[in-house]
Coordinates of C-alpha atoms and ligand atoms in Angstrom, one line a residue:
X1 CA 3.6 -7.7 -12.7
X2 CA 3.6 -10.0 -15.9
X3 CA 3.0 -13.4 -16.6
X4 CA 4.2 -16.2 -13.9
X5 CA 5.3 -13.4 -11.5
X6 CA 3.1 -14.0 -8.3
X7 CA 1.7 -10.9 -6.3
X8 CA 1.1 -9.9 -2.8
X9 CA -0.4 -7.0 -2.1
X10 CA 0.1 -6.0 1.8
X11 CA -2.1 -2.9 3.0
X12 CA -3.4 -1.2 6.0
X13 CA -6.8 -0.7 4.3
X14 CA -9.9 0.8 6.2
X15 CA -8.5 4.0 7.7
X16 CA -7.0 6.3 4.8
X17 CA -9.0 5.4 1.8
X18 CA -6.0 5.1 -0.4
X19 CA -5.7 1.3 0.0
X20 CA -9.4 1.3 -1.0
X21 CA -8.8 3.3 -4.1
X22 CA -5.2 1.2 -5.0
X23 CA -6.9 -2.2 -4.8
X24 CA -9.9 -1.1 -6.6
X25 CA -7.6 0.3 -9.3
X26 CA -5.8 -3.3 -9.5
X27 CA -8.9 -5.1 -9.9
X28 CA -10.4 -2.6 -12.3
X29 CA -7.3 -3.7 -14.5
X30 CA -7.9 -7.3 -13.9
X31 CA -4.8 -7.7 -11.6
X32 CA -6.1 -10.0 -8.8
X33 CA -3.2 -10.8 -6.0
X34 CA -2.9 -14.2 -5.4
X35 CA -2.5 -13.1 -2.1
X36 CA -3.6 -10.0 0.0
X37 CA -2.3 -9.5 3.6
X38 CA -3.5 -7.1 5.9
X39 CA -0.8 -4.8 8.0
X40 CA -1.2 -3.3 11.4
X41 CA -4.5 -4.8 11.8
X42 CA -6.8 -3.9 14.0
X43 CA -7.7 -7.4 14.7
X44 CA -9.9 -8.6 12.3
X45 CA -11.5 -5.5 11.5
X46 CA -9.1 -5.0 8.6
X47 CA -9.4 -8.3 7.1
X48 CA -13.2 -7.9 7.6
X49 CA -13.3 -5.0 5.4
X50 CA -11.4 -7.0 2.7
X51 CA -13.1 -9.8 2.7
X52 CA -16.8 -7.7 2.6
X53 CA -15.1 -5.5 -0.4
X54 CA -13.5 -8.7 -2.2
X55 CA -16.2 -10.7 -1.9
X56 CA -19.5 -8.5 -1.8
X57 CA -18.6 -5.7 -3.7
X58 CA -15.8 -6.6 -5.9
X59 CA -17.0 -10.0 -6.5
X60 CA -13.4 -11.4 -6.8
X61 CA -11.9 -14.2 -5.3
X62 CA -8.5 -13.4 -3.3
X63 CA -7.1 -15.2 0.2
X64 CA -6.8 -12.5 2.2
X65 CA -4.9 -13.1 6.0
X66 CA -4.4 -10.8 8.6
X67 CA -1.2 -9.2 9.6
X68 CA 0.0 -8.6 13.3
X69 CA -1.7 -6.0 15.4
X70 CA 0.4 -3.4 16.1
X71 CA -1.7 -2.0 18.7
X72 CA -2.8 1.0 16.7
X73 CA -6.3 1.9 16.5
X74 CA -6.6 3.7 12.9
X75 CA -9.4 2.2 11.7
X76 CA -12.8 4.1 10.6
X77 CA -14.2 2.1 8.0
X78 CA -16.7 -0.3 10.7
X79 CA -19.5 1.5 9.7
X80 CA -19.3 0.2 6.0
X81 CA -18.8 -3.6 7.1
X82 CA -22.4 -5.6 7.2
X83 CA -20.9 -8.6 9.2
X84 CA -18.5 -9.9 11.4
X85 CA -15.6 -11.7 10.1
X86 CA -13.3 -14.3 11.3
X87 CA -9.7 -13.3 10.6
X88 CA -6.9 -16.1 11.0
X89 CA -2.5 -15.6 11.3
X90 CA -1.3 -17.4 8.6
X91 CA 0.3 -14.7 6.6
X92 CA 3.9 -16.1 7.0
X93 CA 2.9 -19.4 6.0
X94 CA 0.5 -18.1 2.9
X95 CA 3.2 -15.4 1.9
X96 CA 6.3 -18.2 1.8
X97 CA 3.7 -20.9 0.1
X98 CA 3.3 -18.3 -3.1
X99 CA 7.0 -16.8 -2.9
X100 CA 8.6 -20.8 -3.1
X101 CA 5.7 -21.5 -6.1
X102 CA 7.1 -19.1 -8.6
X103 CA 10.8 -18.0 -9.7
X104 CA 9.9 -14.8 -8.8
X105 CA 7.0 -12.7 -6.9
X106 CA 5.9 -8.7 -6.4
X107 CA 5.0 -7.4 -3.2
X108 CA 3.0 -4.3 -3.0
X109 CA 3.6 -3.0 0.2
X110 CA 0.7 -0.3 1.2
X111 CA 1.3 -0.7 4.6
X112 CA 4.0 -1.1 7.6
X113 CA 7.0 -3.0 6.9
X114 CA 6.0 -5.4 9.9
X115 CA 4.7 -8.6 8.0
X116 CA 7.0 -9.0 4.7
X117 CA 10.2 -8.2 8.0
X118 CA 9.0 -11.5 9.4
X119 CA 9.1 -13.5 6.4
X120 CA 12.7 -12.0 5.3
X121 CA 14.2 -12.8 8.5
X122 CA 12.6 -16.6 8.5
X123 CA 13.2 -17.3 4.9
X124 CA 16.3 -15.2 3.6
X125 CA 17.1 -17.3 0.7
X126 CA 13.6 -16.2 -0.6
X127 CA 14.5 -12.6 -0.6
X128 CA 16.4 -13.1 -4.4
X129 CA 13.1 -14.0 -5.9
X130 CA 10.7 -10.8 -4.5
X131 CA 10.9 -7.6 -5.6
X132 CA 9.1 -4.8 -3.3
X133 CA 7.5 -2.0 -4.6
X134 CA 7.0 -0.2 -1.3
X135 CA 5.0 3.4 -0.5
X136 CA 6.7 4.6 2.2
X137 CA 9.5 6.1 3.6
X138 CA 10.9 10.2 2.9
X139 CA 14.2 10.7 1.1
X140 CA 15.3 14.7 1.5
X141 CA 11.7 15.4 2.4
X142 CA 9.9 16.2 5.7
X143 CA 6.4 17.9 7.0
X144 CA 8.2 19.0 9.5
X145 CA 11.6 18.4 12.4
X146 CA 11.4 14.8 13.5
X147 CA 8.4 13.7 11.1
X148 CA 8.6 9.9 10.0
X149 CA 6.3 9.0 7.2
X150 CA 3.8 6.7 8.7
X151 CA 4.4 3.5 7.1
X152 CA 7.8 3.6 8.5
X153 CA 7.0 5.3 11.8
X154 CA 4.2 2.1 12.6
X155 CA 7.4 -0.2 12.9
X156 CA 11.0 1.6 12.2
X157 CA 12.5 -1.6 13.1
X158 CA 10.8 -3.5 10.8
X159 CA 11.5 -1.3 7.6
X160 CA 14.8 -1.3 9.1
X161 CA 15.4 -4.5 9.0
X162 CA 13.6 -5.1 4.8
X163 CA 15.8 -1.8 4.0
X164 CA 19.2 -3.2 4.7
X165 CA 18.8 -6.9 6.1
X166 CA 16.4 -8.0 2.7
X167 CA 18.7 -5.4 0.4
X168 CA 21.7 -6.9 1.7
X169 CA 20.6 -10.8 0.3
X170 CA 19.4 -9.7 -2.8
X171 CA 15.5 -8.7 -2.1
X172 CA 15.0 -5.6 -5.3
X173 CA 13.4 -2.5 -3.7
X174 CA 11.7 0.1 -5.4
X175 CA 10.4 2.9 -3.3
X176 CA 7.5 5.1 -3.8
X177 CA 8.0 7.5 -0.8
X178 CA 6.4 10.6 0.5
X179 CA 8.9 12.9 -0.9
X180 CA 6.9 12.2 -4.6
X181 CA 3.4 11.4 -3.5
X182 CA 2.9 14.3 -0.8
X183 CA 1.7 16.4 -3.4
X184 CA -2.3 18.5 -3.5
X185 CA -2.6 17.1 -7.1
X186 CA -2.8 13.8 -6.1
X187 CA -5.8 14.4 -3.6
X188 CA -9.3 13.2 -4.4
X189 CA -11.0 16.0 -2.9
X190 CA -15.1 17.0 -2.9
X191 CA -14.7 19.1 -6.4
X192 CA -12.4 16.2 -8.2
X193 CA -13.8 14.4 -11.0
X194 CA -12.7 11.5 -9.2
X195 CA -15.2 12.0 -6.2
X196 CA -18.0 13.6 -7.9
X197 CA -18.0 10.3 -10.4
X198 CA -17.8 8.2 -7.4
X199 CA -20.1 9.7 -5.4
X200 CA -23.2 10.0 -8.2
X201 CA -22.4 6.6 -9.4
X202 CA -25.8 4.0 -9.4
X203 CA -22.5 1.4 -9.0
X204 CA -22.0 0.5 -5.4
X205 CA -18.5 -0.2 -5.7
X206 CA -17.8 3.4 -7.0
X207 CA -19.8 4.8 -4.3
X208 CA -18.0 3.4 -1.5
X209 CA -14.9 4.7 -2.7
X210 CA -16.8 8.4 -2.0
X211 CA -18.3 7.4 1.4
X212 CA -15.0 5.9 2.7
X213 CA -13.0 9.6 1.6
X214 CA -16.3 11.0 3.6
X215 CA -15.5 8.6 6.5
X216 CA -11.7 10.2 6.1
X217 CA -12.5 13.7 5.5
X218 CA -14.5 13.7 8.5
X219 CA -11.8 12.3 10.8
X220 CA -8.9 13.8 9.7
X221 CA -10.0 17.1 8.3
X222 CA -8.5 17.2 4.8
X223 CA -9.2 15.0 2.0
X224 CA -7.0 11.6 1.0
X225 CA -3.8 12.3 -1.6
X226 CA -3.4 8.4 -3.8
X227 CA 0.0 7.6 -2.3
X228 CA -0.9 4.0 -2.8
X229 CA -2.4 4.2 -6.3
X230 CA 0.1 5.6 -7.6
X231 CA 2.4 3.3 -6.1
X232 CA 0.2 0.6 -7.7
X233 CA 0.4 2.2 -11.0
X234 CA 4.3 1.5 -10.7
X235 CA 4.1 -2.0 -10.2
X236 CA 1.9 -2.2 -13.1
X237 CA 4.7 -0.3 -15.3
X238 CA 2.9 2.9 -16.0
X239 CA 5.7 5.8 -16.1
X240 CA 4.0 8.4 -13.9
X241 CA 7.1 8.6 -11.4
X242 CA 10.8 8.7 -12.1
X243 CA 13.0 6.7 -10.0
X244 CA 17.3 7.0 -9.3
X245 CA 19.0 4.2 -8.4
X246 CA 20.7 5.3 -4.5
X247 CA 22.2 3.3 -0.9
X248 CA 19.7 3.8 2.0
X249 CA 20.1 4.0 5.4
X250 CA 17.5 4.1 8.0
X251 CA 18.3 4.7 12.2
X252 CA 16.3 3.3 14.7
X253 CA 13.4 6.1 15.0
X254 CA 13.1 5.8 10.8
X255 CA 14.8 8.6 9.3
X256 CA 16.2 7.8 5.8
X257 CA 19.4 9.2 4.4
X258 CA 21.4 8.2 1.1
X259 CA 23.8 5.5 2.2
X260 CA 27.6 5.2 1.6
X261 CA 29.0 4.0 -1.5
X262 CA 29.6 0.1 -1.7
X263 CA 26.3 -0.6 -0.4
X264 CA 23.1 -1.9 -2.4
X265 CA 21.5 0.2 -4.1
X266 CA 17.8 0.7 -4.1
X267 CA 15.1 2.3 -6.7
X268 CA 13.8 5.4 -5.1
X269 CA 10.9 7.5 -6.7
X270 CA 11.7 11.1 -7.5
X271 CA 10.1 13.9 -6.3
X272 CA 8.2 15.4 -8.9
X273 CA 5.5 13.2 -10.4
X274 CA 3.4 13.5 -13.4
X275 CA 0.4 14.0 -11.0
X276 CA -2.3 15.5 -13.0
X277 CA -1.6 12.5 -15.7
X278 CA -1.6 10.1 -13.4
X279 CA -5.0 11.1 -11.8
X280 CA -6.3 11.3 -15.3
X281 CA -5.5 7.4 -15.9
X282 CA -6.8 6.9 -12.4
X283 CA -10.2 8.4 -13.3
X284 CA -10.5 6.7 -16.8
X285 CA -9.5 3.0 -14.9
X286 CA -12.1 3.5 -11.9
X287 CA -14.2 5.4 -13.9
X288 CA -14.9 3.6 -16.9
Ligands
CA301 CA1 -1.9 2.4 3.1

């Protein structure tokens, strides 16, 4: 993300308190998208959220629109939202008005695949100016038989259809995926530095980061790992995670496997991570 490079930032924020965490770690380093959008949104509520943390908290000024609603209900985060906000659909049109401004644009996906699918298959001669830097998606990895990593599993068809459709006319991939940030070191957890200076912080902003991995604990029983800071950190250009240069191909329920030869390539992360650094230049950014 340098100089006249535009950014989009596309995240399912309000249920896993990642996105929370990632977009606070942008702004902290004074990278403000010029456009956020919000994926499988539980309409508005996500968009809400954002526009209470941009504007309230944050104090930054970002267009945020609201994704498609995917019919999922992960969303926890009501109880931190003082107002009702109006949400709107004009991410196509907002996300092509920034891609055809500049020569070339960075999309941080944080989310499904669902919104940047759309614009890909409307506007393919776009694709050669975006690169996505995507969390999501399992290369030789799995929890367990059949397990889809979520932001593939919300809408296979849609990563699908980025993965080889967008790859195919140019669009650059790098992936961040579960095989690398599935890892216990990356968790903020009650005892982590991270949490315990959040959570005794007189700053609001910081606090909220604590109360929202409260919000998460509670519901899901284990505390969140930072898939999508760290995948922030990578668009950014910090050298936390080691990527190879390999084909994908993705079926119709979402499974990745390497692809054949003679087929774009793609930049995926590797699984081992320099965790503990990364959380330590995740705690100095938030932090300080
Ligand atoms: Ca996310």
């Amino acid at each position: 993300v340098t100089g006249s490079t535009k950014l989009i930032v596309i995240t399912d924020i309000g249920y896993d308190p990642d996105d929370m965490f990632a977009l606070a770690y942008l702004i902290k380093r004074g990278v403000i998208p010029d456009l956020i959008v919000t994926s499988d949104e539980v309409f508005p509520f996500r968009r809400a959220c954002l526009a209470h943390f941009c504007t309230d908290v944050w104090q930054v000024r970002v267009p945020i629109v609201t994704g498609i609603d995917l019919g999922s209900r992960n969303f926890i985060s009501d109880t931190l939202l003082p107002n009702q906000w109006n949400g709107g659909s004009a991410f196509n049109l907002e996300m092509t008005r920034i891609i055809e401004s500049s020569e070339s644009t960075t999309i941080i996906g944080l989310g499904g695949f669902t919104e940047f699918a759309l614009v890909a298959t409307r506007h393919p001669h776009l694709l050669r100016r975006c690169h996505l830097i995507q969390m999501g998606g399992a290369l030789d990895y799995s929890h367990r038989d059949g397990w889809i990593e979520h932001n593939i599993r919300i809408d296979p068809a849609a990563a699908e259809r980025v993965l080889s459709y967008g790859v195919n006319r140019g669009l650059k991939v790098t992936l961040v995926g579960a095989q690398t940030t599935f890892d216990q070191r990356l968790q903020v957890a009650a005892g982590s530095r991270i949490y315990y200076g959040a959570r005794t912080s007189s700053n609001y902003a910081l606090k909220l980061l604590a109360l929202h991995a409260d919000l998460f604990a509670q519901e899901k029983k284990h505390w969140p790992m930072m898939h999508d800071p760290l995948t922030c950190s990578v668009a950014l250009g910090e050298t936390f995670v080691e990527f190879e240069e390999t084909a994908i191909a993705i079926d119709e329920q979402g499974h990745m496997q390497r692809g054949g030869i003679g087929m774009p390539t793609i930049r995926v992360s590797r699984p081992n991570c320099d965790a503990l650094g990364f959380m330590k230049h995740l705690e100095g950014v938030l932090l300080r």
